[in-house]
Tab-separated table of C-alpha atoms in Angstrom:
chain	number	residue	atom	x	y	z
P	1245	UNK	CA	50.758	79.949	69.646
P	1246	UNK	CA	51.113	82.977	72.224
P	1247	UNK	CA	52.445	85.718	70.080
P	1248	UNK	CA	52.735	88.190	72.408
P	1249	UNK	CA	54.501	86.017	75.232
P	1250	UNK	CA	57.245	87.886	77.692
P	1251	UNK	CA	60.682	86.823	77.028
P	1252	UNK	CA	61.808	85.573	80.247
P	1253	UNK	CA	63.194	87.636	83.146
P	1254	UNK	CA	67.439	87.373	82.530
P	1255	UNK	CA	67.947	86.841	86.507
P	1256	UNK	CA	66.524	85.198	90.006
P	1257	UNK	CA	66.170	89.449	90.318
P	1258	UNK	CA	64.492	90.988	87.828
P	1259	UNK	CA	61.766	92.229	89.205
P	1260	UNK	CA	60.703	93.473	85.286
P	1261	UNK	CA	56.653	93.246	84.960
P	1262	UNK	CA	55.094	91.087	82.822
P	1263	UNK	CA	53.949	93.710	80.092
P	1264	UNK	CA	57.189	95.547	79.898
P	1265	UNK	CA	58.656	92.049	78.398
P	1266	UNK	CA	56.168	91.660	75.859
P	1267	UNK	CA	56.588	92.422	72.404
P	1268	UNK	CA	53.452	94.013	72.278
P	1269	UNK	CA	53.656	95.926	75.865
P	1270	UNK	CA	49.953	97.728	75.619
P	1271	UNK	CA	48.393	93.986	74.973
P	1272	UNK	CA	47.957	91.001	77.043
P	1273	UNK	CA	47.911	87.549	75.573
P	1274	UNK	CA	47.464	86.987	72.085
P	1275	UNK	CA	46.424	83.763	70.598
P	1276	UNK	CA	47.036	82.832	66.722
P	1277	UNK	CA	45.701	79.500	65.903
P	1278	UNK	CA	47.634	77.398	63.179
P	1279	UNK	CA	46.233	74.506	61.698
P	1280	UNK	CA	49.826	72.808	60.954
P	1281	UNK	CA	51.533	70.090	62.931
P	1282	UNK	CA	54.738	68.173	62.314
P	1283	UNK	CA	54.064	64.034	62.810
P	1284	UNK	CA	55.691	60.842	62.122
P	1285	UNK	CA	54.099	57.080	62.786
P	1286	UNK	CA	56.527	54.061	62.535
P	1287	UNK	CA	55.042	50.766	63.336
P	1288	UNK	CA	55.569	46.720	62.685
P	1289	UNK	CA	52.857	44.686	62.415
P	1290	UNK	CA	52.234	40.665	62.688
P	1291	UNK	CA	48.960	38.443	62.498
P	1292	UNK	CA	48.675	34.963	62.680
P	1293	UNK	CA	45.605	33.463	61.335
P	1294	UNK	CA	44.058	29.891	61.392
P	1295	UNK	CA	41.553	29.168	58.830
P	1296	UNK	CA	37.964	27.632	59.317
P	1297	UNK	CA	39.534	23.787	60.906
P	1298	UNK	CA	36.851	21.895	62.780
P	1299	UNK	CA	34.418	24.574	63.002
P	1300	UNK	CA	37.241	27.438	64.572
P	1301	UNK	CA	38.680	30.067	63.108
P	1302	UNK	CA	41.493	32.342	64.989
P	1303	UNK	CA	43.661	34.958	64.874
P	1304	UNK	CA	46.390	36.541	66.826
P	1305	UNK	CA	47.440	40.688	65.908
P	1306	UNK	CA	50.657	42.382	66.866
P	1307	UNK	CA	51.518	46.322	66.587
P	1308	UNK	CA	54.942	47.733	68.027
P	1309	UNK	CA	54.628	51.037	67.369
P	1310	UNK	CA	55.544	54.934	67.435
P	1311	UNK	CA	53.823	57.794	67.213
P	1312	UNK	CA	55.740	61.601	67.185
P	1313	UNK	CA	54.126	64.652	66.995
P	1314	UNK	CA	54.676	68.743	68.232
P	1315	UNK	CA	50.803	68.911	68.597
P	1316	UNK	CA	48.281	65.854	68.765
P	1317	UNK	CA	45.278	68.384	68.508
P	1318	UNK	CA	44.627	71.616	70.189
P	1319	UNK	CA	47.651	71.692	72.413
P	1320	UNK	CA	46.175	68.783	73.593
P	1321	UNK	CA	43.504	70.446	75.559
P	1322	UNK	CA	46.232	73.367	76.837
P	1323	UNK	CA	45.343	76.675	75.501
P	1324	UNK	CA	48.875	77.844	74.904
P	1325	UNK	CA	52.154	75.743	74.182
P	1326	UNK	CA	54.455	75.765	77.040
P	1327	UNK	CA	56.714	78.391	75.544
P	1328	UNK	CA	56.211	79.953	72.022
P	1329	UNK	CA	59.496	80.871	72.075
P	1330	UNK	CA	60.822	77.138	71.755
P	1331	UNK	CA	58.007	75.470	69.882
P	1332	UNK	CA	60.372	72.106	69.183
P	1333	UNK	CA	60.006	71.606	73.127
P	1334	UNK	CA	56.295	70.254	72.213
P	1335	UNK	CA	57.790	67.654	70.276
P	1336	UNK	CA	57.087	64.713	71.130
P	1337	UNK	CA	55.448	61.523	71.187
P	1338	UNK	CA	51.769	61.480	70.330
P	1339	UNK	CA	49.160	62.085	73.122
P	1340	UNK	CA	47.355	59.017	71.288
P	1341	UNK	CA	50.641	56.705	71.006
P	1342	UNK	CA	50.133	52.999	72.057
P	1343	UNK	CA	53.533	51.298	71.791
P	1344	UNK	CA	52.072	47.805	72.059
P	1345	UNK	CA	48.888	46.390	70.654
P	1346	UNK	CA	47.943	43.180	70.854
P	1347	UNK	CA	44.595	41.903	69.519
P	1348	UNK	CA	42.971	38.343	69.095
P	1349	UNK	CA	39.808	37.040	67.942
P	1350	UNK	CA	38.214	33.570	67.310
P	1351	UNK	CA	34.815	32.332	65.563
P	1352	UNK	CA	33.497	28.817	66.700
P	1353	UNK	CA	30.897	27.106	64.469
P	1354	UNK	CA	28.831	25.379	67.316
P	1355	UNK	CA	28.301	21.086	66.198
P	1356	UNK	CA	24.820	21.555	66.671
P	1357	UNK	CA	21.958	21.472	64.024
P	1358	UNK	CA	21.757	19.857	60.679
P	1359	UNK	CA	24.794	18.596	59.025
P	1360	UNK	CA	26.726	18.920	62.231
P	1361	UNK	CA	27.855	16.364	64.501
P	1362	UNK	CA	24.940	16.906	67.602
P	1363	UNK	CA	21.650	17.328	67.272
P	1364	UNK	CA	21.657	17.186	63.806
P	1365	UNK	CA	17.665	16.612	62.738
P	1366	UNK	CA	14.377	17.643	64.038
P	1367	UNK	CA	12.839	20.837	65.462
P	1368	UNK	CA	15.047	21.117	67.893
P	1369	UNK	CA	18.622	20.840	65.293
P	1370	UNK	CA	16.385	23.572	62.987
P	1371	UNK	CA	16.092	25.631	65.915
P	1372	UNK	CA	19.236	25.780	67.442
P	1373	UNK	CA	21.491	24.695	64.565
P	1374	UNK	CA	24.207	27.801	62.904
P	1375	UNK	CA	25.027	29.627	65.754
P	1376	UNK	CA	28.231	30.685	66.377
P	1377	UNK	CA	30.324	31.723	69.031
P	1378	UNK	CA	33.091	34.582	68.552
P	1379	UNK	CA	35.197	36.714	71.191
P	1380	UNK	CA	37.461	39.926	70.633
P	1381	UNK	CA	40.298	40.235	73.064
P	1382	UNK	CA	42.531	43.465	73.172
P	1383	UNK	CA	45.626	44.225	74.851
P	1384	UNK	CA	47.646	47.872	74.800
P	1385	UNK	CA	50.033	49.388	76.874
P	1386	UNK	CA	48.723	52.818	78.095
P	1387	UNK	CA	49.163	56.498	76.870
P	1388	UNK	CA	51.785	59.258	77.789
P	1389	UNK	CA	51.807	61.365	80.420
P	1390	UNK	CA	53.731	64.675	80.530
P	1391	UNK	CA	55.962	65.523	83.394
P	1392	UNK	CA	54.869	67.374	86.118
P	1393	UNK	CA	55.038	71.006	85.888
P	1394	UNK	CA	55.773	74.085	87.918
P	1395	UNK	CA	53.298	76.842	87.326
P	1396	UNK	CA	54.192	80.232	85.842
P	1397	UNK	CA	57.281	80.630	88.189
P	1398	UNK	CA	59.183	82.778	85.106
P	1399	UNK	CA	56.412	84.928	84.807
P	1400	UNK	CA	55.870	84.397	81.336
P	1401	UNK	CA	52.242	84.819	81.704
P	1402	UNK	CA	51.465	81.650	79.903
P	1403	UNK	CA	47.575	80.269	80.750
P	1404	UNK	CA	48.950	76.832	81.833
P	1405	UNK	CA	51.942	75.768	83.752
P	1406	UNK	CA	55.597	75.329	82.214
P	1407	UNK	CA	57.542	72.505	82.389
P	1408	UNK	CA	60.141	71.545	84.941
P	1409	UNK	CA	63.618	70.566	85.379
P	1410	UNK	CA	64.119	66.418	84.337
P	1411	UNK	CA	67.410	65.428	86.490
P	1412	UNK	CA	67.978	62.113	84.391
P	1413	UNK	CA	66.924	59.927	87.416
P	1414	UNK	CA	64.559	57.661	86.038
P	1415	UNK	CA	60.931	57.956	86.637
P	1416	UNK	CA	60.263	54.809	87.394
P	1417	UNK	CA	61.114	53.292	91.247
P	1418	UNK	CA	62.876	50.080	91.734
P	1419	UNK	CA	59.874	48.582	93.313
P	1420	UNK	CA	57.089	49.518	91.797
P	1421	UNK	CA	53.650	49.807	93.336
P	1422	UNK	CA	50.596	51.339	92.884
P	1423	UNK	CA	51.265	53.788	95.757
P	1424	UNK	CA	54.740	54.475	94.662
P	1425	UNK	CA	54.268	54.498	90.664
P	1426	UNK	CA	56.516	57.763	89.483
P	1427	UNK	CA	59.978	58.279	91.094
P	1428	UNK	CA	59.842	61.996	92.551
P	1429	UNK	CA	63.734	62.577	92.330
P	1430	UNK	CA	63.159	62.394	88.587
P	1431	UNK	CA	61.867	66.038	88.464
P	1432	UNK	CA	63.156	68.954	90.152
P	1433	UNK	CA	60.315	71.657	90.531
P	1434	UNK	CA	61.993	73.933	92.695
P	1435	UNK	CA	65.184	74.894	91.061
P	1436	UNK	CA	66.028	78.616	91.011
P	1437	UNK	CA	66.790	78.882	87.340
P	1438	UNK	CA	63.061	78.148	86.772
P	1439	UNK	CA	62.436	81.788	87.498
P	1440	UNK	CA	63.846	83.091	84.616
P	1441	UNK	CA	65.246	80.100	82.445
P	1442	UNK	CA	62.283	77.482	80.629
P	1443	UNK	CA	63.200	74.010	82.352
P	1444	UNK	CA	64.380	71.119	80.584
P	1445	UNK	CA	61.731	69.132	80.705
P	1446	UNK	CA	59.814	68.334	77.159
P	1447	UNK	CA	56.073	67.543	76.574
């Protein structure tokens, strides 16, 4: 955490410097790290299997999960959370969180070689006889992002950008393409209360 993080300015005009709203006025940043974190993992699960029948075995995974966390490791590769002042605003789900997994998986005992159906005696069914065939296949929706975020427009002196304003417009367009993936009018970056109130925006 930044314990020695400005309190925000209280208007659009306070022209109040950065050190003057410190605790600490005569420092400048001053990291403490804490090895806690506050989590939660909720999941269901499913698998399907098919036993050894004519030489195939199978089997079909299924994970709906959730993953919550204020800090997936250190800040998540930010140096500072976005406002030590309001640590629950970095709760949230996990940077790691997949939401849907699906896996599958098969092993085929190939008919060739001795005691099998081809090929069966000889060299040639020594040689190539109890091989198998298998294949993994894995399917997962992708991980969180974090909404955009505005820079240091409170002057808070934070090492990484704060959060914005969400406007409750979703994020996502009504046709969605690769060129036009995020709805913009979900985020307001520009709003004046940004320069001295924390947006609303969580990690």
């Amino acid at each position: 955490i930044y314990i020695n993080q400005p309190v925000y300015p209280t208007s659009a005009t306070d022209t109040s410097s950065i050190a003057s709203r410190r605790p600490w006025p005569a420092y400048g940043p001053i990291q403490m790290e804490m090895n806690i974190a506050n989590s939660n993992y909720n999941s269901l699960e499913g698998k399907l299997t098919q036993r050894l029948s004519r030489g195939l075995t199978t089997s079909l995974g299924f994970t709906w999960a959730k993953s919550i966390d204020d800090g997936s490791g250190d800040r998540d590769g930010l140096l500072w959370p976005n406002n030590s002042y309001q640590l629950y605003k970095e709760r949230g789900v996990s940077a790691f969180d997949v939401p849907i997994r699906v896996t599958g998986n098969f092993v085929y005992d190939l008919p060739v070689g001795p005691g099998k159906a081809y090929v069966n005696h000889g060299i040639l069914g020594a040689v190539i006889g109890g091989y198998q065939l298998g294949g993994i296949f894995t399917a997962y929706t992708g991980l969180p992002v974090s909404s955009p975020t505005t820079g240091d427009l409170a002057r808070t002196g934070t090492a990484n950008s704060l959060y914005g304003d969400c406007t409750g417009i979703s994020p996502y367009p009504t046709n969605r393409t690769l060129q036009n993936w995020w709805n913009g009018a979900a985020f307001d970056n520009t709003n004046p209360l940004l320069t001295y109130n924390p947006g609303n925006c969580g990690r």
